[in-house]
Coordinates of C-alpha atoms in Angstrom, one line a residue:
K1 CA 0.0 0.0 0.0
K2 CA 1.4 3.4 -0.8
N3 CA 0.1 4.8 2.4
T4 CA 2.4 2.5 4.4
K5 CA 5.9 3.0 5.8
I6 CA 8.0 0.3 7.5
F7 CA 10.7 1.2 10.1
K8 CA 13.3 -0.8 11.9
A9 CA 12.6 -0.2 15.6
E10 CA 14.7 -1.1 18.7
H11 CA 13.0 -2.2 21.9
L12 CA 15.2 -0.3 24.3
P13 CA 14.8 -2.5 27.4
T14 CA 16.0 -5.6 25.5
G15 CA 17.9 -4.2 22.6
K16 CA 16.0 -6.4 20.2
F17 CA 14.9 -5.2 16.8
F18 CA 11.4 -5.3 15.4
A19 CA 9.7 -4.1 12.2
L20 CA 7.2 -1.3 12.8
K21 CA 4.7 -0.9 9.9
E22 CA 2.7 2.3 9.9
V23 CA -0.4 2.6 7.8
E24 CA -2.1 6.0 7.3
A25 CA -5.9 6.3 7.1
K26 CA -7.8 9.4 6.2
T27 CA -11.0 8.3 7.9
I28 CA -11.8 6.5 11.1
E29 CA -13.7 3.9 9.1
K30 CA -10.6 3.1 7.0
L31 CA -8.5 2.9 10.3
N32 CA -11.0 0.4 11.7
E33 CA -10.7 -1.7 8.5
Y34 CA -6.9 -1.7 8.9
K35 CA -7.3 -2.5 12.6
E36 CA -9.4 -5.6 11.8
E37 CA -6.6 -6.9 9.5
A38 CA -4.1 -6.3 12.3
V39 CA -6.2 -8.2 14.8
Q40 CA -6.3 -11.2 12.5
L41 CA -2.5 -11.1 12.1
V42 CA -2.0 -11.0 15.9
K43 CA -4.3 -14.0 16.3
V44 CA -2.0 -16.1 14.1
K45 CA 0.6 -17.5 16.6
N46 CA 3.8 -19.3 15.5
H47 CA 2.8 -20.2 12.0
P48 CA 5.9 -21.2 10.1
N49 CA 5.0 -19.3 6.9
I50 CA 3.9 -16.0 8.5
I51 CA 6.1 -13.3 10.0
Q52 CA 5.2 -13.1 13.7
T53 CA 3.0 -10.1 14.6
Y54 CA 3.2 -9.0 18.2
G55 CA 0.7 -6.2 18.5
Y56 CA -0.6 -2.9 17.2
Y57 CA -1.6 0.6 18.3
F58 CA -3.2 3.5 16.6
Y59 CA -3.2 7.3 17.0
E60 CA -4.4 10.5 15.4
T61 CA -1.7 12.7 13.7
N62 CA -1.5 16.5 13.7
Y63 CA -2.7 16.5 10.1
N64 CA -6.2 15.1 10.8
T65 CA -5.3 11.6 9.6
F66 CA -5.0 8.4 11.6
R67 CA -2.2 5.9 11.8
L68 CA -2.1 2.3 12.7
A69 CA 1.3 0.9 13.8
I70 CA 1.8 -2.9 13.6
V71 CA 4.8 -4.4 15.5
T72 CA 6.2 -7.5 13.7
E73 CA 9.3 -9.7 13.7
F74 CA 12.3 -8.0 12.1
I75 CA 14.1 -9.9 9.4
D76 CA 17.1 -8.1 7.9
D77 CA 18.9 -8.5 4.6
T78 CA 21.4 -11.0 6.0
T79 CA 18.7 -13.3 7.4
N80 CA 17.6 -16.2 5.3
L81 CA 13.8 -16.5 5.6
E82 CA 13.9 -20.2 4.9
R83 CA 16.4 -20.7 7.8
V84 CA 14.2 -18.7 10.1
F85 CA 11.1 -20.8 9.3
R86 CA 13.1 -24.1 9.6
K87 CA 14.4 -23.0 13.0
R88 CA 10.9 -22.0 14.1
Q89 CA 9.5 -25.4 13.1
Q90 CA 12.2 -27.3 15.0
K91 CA 12.3 -25.3 18.3
G92 CA 8.7 -24.0 18.6
P93 CA 8.1 -20.3 19.2
Y94 CA 10.9 -18.1 17.9
W95 CA 10.0 -15.0 19.9
K96 CA 8.3 -14.3 23.2
E97 CA 5.5 -11.7 23.4
E98 CA 6.9 -10.4 26.8
E99 CA 9.8 -8.8 25.0
L100 CA 7.5 -6.0 23.9
E101 CA 6.3 -5.0 27.4

């Protein structure tokens, strides 16, 4: 989506990195639509073919638009996705949700 930006975010207490996907919505109705998509992603836990989603939050900007921020697992250019999925299948959960609190 062209109204989406993705950032690399560091969780300061743990030093771990996450991807932060921000989606801009011009109306509260569109924001709620995006929120429903995020809720469905959060419900999927430890699926080997889906990047882990940890949570989301939303806020109003100074420009009368709304933003939904979705916190997901960060995979950098040096990480082989296939290796991550294999590791996840062998060892169970790859991340713990508590890391975000």
